[in-house]
Amino acid sequence: MSTPEQAPDGASIEAIHQPPPEKIDPIYYNWSSTFSILLGRMTGNRDVPLERSYFTEMDALKSDSICKKCETNKEYLLQYSPIVRFLNDEVSKLGGDLNKDNILCRMCTNEQSGGFSLNHGILLCANKFRNRGHQEDTMAHEMVHAWDHLKWKVEDDNLRHQACLEIRASTLSGECRFSREFFTRNQWTITEQLQACVRRRATLSMLARPGIKDQEHAGKVVNEVWDSCFKDTRPFDEIYR
């Protein structure tokens, strides 16, 4: 294909097949690079490419330990997380099989924390997780995608279908619950906080989809399917958390 296969949230599935990054000499990380970054931030003259390169290569140095932590958390969540276990059971009822062999921890260069492909499974971006709770939300999000793909015929080029996937996944995974928004994203709105979070995250996810022109277009597609998709809590009886 001319373009890499993408998950419903826009994350490239190519990352699943990428080998660990090459090791980098730790001497590269010297005080001059660190000082340049800190000084740029203090003066307002940030060297964004330098920062991006520095932290990307720092991830490469720590890739083994980062992926090992992701794998340890993955196995724990598959065994003990109520929402992950419930969704895994529901996927199984539809003929799907999500397990430690097709839920894969990888180092990612994009800003998504995960992705899903019906052919490959779930991608977990090990270097994007703040903690195990963040990884739990991401696994739940991608498992909702898996359930939706098994339950219905989802068209990859149908923007309304993709918007519905994102609305449901953000609503049901727990990533938009009040405590997560308040403590990690500085979103302090209380009135209709859940709806605002889901709209925001679904719109941002749609920006990664081919065929979306801009944020206004993404928001328009989300609004077109909002009422039916936000109210649909299957396979839960109600919004879990």
Short mmCIF file of C-alpha atoms in Angstrom, two decimals:
data_model
loop_
_atom_site.label_atom_id
_atom_site.label_comp_id
_atom_site.label_asym_id
_atom_site.label_seq_id
_atom_site.Cartn_x
_atom_site.Cartn_y
_atom_site.Cartn_z
CA MET A 1 0.00 0.00 0.00
CA SER A 2 1.11 3.55 -0.55
CA THR A 3 0.22 4.55 2.99
CA PRO A 4 0.74 2.52 6.16
CA GLU A 5 -2.24 0.75 7.68
CA GLN A 6 -3.80 2.77 10.48
CA ALA A 7 -5.74 1.87 13.57
CA PRO A 8 -9.15 3.47 14.21
CA ASP A 9 -7.47 6.15 16.33
CA GLY A 10 -4.95 6.98 13.61
CA ALA A 11 -1.93 5.19 15.10
CA SER A 12 0.24 3.43 12.52
CA ILE A 13 0.22 -0.36 12.73
CA GLU A 14 3.75 -0.35 11.27
CA ALA A 15 4.98 0.25 14.81
CA ILE A 16 3.98 -3.30 15.72
CA HIS A 17 6.56 -4.68 13.32
CA GLN A 18 9.35 -2.28 14.20
CA PRO A 19 12.38 -3.76 15.99
CA PRO A 20 13.69 -2.01 19.11
CA PRO A 21 15.66 1.13 18.24
CA GLU A 22 19.43 0.89 18.01
CA LYS A 23 21.33 1.59 21.17
CA ILE A 24 22.85 5.03 21.49
CA ASP A 25 26.03 5.93 23.31
CA PRO A 26 25.01 7.45 26.65
CA ILE A 27 27.84 9.96 26.27
CA TYR A 28 25.58 11.70 23.77
CA TYR A 29 23.49 12.86 26.70
CA ASN A 30 25.82 15.43 28.12
CA TRP A 31 25.28 18.47 30.25
CA SER A 32 25.56 20.82 27.30
CA SER A 33 22.48 19.32 25.60
CA THR A 34 20.51 19.38 28.83
CA PHE A 35 21.57 22.92 29.58
CA SER A 36 20.65 24.07 26.06
CA ILE A 37 17.14 22.69 26.47
CA LEU A 38 16.64 24.20 29.92
CA LEU A 39 18.07 27.56 28.88
CA GLY A 40 15.85 27.69 25.82
CA ARG A 41 12.79 27.04 27.93
CA MET A 42 13.74 29.75 30.42
CA THR A 43 14.43 32.38 27.75
CA GLY A 44 11.47 31.42 25.58
CA ASN A 45 13.75 30.50 22.65
CA ARG A 46 13.01 26.79 22.62
CA ASP A 47 14.80 24.54 20.15
CA VAL A 48 11.91 22.15 19.54
CA PRO A 49 13.80 19.79 17.16
CA LEU A 50 16.60 19.49 19.75
CA GLU A 51 14.10 18.65 22.49
CA ARG A 52 12.27 16.14 20.32
CA SER A 53 15.53 14.45 19.32
CA TYR A 54 16.83 14.40 22.89
CA PHE A 55 13.75 12.76 24.40
CA THR A 56 13.32 10.36 21.46
CA GLU A 57 16.88 9.15 21.87
CA MET A 58 16.51 9.01 25.65
CA ASP A 59 13.55 6.69 25.06
CA ALA A 60 15.77 4.59 22.80
CA LEU A 61 18.35 4.21 25.56
CA LYS A 62 15.68 3.09 28.00
CA SER A 63 13.62 1.06 25.52
CA ASP A 64 14.29 -2.31 27.13
CA SER A 65 13.22 -1.23 30.62
CA ILE A 66 10.27 0.81 29.29
CA CYS A 67 8.90 -2.11 27.27
CA LYS A 68 9.52 -4.54 30.13
CA LYS A 69 7.46 -2.32 32.46
CA CYS A 70 4.69 -2.16 29.86
CA GLU A 71 4.71 -5.97 29.54
CA THR A 72 4.56 -6.41 33.32
CA ASN A 73 1.63 -3.98 33.60
CA LYS A 74 -0.11 -5.62 30.64
CA GLU A 75 -0.03 -9.06 32.26
CA TYR A 76 -1.20 -7.60 35.58
CA LEU A 77 -4.12 -5.78 33.94
CA LEU A 78 -5.19 -8.82 31.91
CA GLN A 79 -5.39 -10.77 35.16
CA TYR A 80 -6.67 -8.24 37.69
CA SER A 81 -8.26 -5.16 36.02
CA PRO A 82 -12.08 -5.42 36.18
CA ILE A 83 -12.65 -3.35 33.02
CA VAL A 84 -9.94 -5.09 31.00
CA ARG A 85 -11.13 -8.54 32.05
CA PHE A 86 -14.77 -7.68 31.28
CA LEU A 87 -13.98 -6.30 27.82
CA ASN A 88 -11.71 -9.24 27.05
CA ASP A 89 -14.54 -11.64 27.91
CA GLU A 90 -16.99 -9.67 25.73
CA VAL A 91 -14.55 -9.72 22.80
CA SER A 92 -14.18 -13.48 23.28
CA LYS A 93 -17.97 -13.93 23.09
CA LEU A 94 -17.88 -12.39 19.61
CA GLY A 95 -15.16 -14.77 18.47
CA GLY A 96 -12.18 -12.52 19.14
CA ASP A 97 -9.06 -13.49 21.03
CA LEU A 98 -7.04 -10.79 22.74
CA ASN A 99 -4.09 -12.09 24.73
CA LYS A 100 -0.53 -11.28 25.72
CA ASP A 101 0.69 -12.37 22.27
CA ASN A 102 -1.39 -9.90 20.23
CA ILE A 103 -1.44 -7.04 22.72
CA LEU A 104 2.01 -5.69 21.95
CA CYS A 105 4.21 -3.20 23.78
CA ARG A 106 6.32 -1.10 21.41
CA MET A 107 8.18 2.20 21.38
CA CYS A 108 6.21 4.78 19.37
CA THR A 109 7.17 8.04 17.71
CA ASN A 110 3.64 9.44 17.37
CA GLU A 111 1.55 11.09 20.07
CA GLN A 112 -1.03 8.31 20.42
CA SER A 113 -0.76 5.93 23.35
CA GLY A 114 -2.11 2.95 21.40
CA GLY A 115 -3.84 1.58 18.34
CA PHE A 116 -5.98 -1.33 17.16
CA SER A 117 -6.01 -3.41 14.00
CA LEU A 118 -8.43 -6.26 13.33
CA ASN A 119 -5.59 -8.13 11.61
CA HIS A 120 -2.77 -7.46 14.07
CA GLY A 121 -4.27 -6.80 17.51
CA ILE A 122 -3.60 -4.00 19.97
CA LEU A 123 -0.56 -1.74 19.97
CA LEU A 124 0.51 -0.24 23.30
CA CYS A 125 2.96 2.67 23.06
CA ALA A 126 5.12 1.82 26.06
CA ASN A 127 6.97 5.16 26.09
CA LYS A 128 3.76 7.20 26.24
CA PHE A 129 2.30 5.89 29.51
CA ARG A 130 2.42 7.99 32.67
CA ASN A 131 1.56 5.04 34.93
CA ARG A 132 -0.34 1.74 35.05
CA GLY A 133 -3.68 3.56 35.28
CA HIS A 134 -2.96 5.34 32.00
CA GLN A 135 -2.06 2.01 30.39
CA GLU A 136 -5.30 0.49 31.73
CA ASP A 137 -7.33 3.27 30.11
CA THR A 138 -5.52 2.73 26.82
CA MET A 139 -6.06 -1.03 26.86
CA ALA A 140 -9.76 -0.51 27.60
CA HIS A 141 -10.01 2.08 24.82
CA GLU A 142 -8.51 -0.29 22.24
CA MET A 143 -10.61 -3.21 23.49
CA VAL A 144 -13.76 -1.17 22.88
CA HIS A 145 -12.49 -0.70 19.31
CA ALA A 146 -11.97 -4.46 19.05
CA TRP A 147 -15.51 -5.18 20.28
CA ASP A 148 -17.01 -2.66 17.85
CA HIS A 149 -15.16 -4.15 14.88
CA LEU A 150 -16.34 -7.64 15.76
CA LYS A 151 -19.92 -6.55 16.48
CA TRP A 152 -20.50 -4.40 13.40
CA LYS A 153 -19.15 -3.98 9.89
CA VAL A 154 -16.93 -0.94 10.33
CA GLU A 155 -15.84 0.79 7.12
CA ASP A 156 -12.34 2.22 7.35
CA ASP A 157 -13.10 5.03 4.89
CA ASN A 158 -16.45 5.96 6.49
CA LEU A 159 -15.75 9.02 8.65
CA ARG A 160 -19.02 8.69 10.54
CA HIS A 161 -18.12 5.13 11.51
CA GLN A 162 -14.68 6.24 12.68
CA ALA A 163 -16.14 9.13 14.70
CA CYS A 164 -18.53 6.74 16.41
CA LEU A 165 -15.64 4.42 17.30
CA GLU A 166 -13.79 7.27 18.97
CA ILE A 167 -16.83 8.58 20.85
CA ARG A 168 -17.63 5.15 22.27
CA ALA A 169 -14.02 4.30 23.17
CA SER A 170 -13.44 7.57 25.02
CA THR A 171 -16.81 7.30 26.79
CA LEU A 172 -16.48 3.69 27.94
CA SER A 173 -12.76 3.29 28.64
CA GLY A 174 -12.70 5.56 31.70
CA GLU A 175 -10.14 7.95 30.21
CA CYS A 176 -12.65 10.81 30.46
CA ARG A 177 -13.74 10.27 34.06
CA PHE A 178 -13.58 13.41 36.19
CA SER A 179 -10.56 12.43 38.30
CA ARG A 180 -8.44 11.69 35.21
CA GLU A 181 -9.36 15.00 33.59
CA PHE A 182 -8.89 17.02 36.77
CA PHE A 183 -5.57 15.64 37.98
CA THR A 184 -3.72 14.87 34.73
CA ARG A 185 -5.07 17.26 32.11
CA ASN A 186 -5.96 20.37 34.15
CA GLN A 187 -9.53 20.26 32.84
CA TRP A 188 -11.50 21.74 35.71
CA THR A 189 -14.97 22.02 34.18
CA ILE A 190 -17.53 20.12 36.25
CA THR A 191 -20.75 20.68 34.28
CA GLU A 192 -21.00 18.10 31.48
CA GLN A 193 -17.31 17.30 31.97
CA LEU A 194 -17.65 13.81 30.47
CA GLN A 195 -19.34 15.04 27.29
CA ALA A 196 -16.78 17.82 26.82
CA CYS A 197 -13.86 15.41 27.25
CA VAL A 198 -15.30 12.83 24.87
CA ARG A 199 -15.99 15.47 22.21
CA ARG A 200 -12.47 16.88 22.56
CA ARG A 201 -10.71 13.52 22.38
CA ALA A 202 -12.86 12.18 19.56
CA THR A 203 -12.26 15.34 17.53
CA LEU A 204 -8.49 15.17 18.08
CA SER A 205 -8.45 11.50 17.08
CA MET A 206 -10.40 12.25 13.91
CA LEU A 207 -7.75 14.77 12.86
CA ALA A 208 -5.45 11.80 12.19
CA ARG A 209 -7.90 10.21 9.77
CA PRO A 210 -7.49 10.53 5.99
CA GLY A 211 -10.29 12.63 4.57
CA ILE A 212 -10.49 15.05 7.48
CA LYS A 213 -9.66 18.57 6.31
CA ASP A 214 -9.23 20.41 9.59
CA GLN A 215 -10.45 20.59 13.18
CA GLU A 216 -13.73 22.18 12.17
CA HIS A 217 -14.42 19.32 9.77
CA ALA A 218 -13.48 16.75 12.45
CA GLY A 219 -15.84 18.39 14.95
CA LYS A 220 -18.65 18.43 12.40
CA VAL A 221 -18.36 14.67 11.78
CA VAL A 222 -18.30 13.98 15.52
CA ASN A 223 -21.45 16.09 16.01
CA GLU A 224 -23.27 14.22 13.23
CA VAL A 225 -23.14 10.92 15.13
CA TRP A 226 -22.94 12.22 18.68
CA ASP A 227 -26.43 11.48 20.01
CA SER A 228 -26.61 7.83 18.99
CA CYS A 229 -22.98 6.92 19.70
CA PHE A 230 -22.60 8.63 23.08
CA LYS A 231 -25.78 6.97 24.39
CA ASP A 232 -24.75 3.48 23.21
CA THR A 233 -22.95 1.90 26.18
CA ARG A 234 -22.78 -1.67 24.88
CA PRO A 235 -21.32 -4.05 26.00
CA PHE A 236 -21.79 -2.29 29.36
CA ASP A 237 -25.24 -1.74 30.85
CA GLU A 238 -24.17 1.83 31.60
CA ILE A 239 -21.01 3.93 31.55
CA TYR A 240 -18.65 1.87 33.71
CA ARG A 241 -16.62 4.69 35.25
#
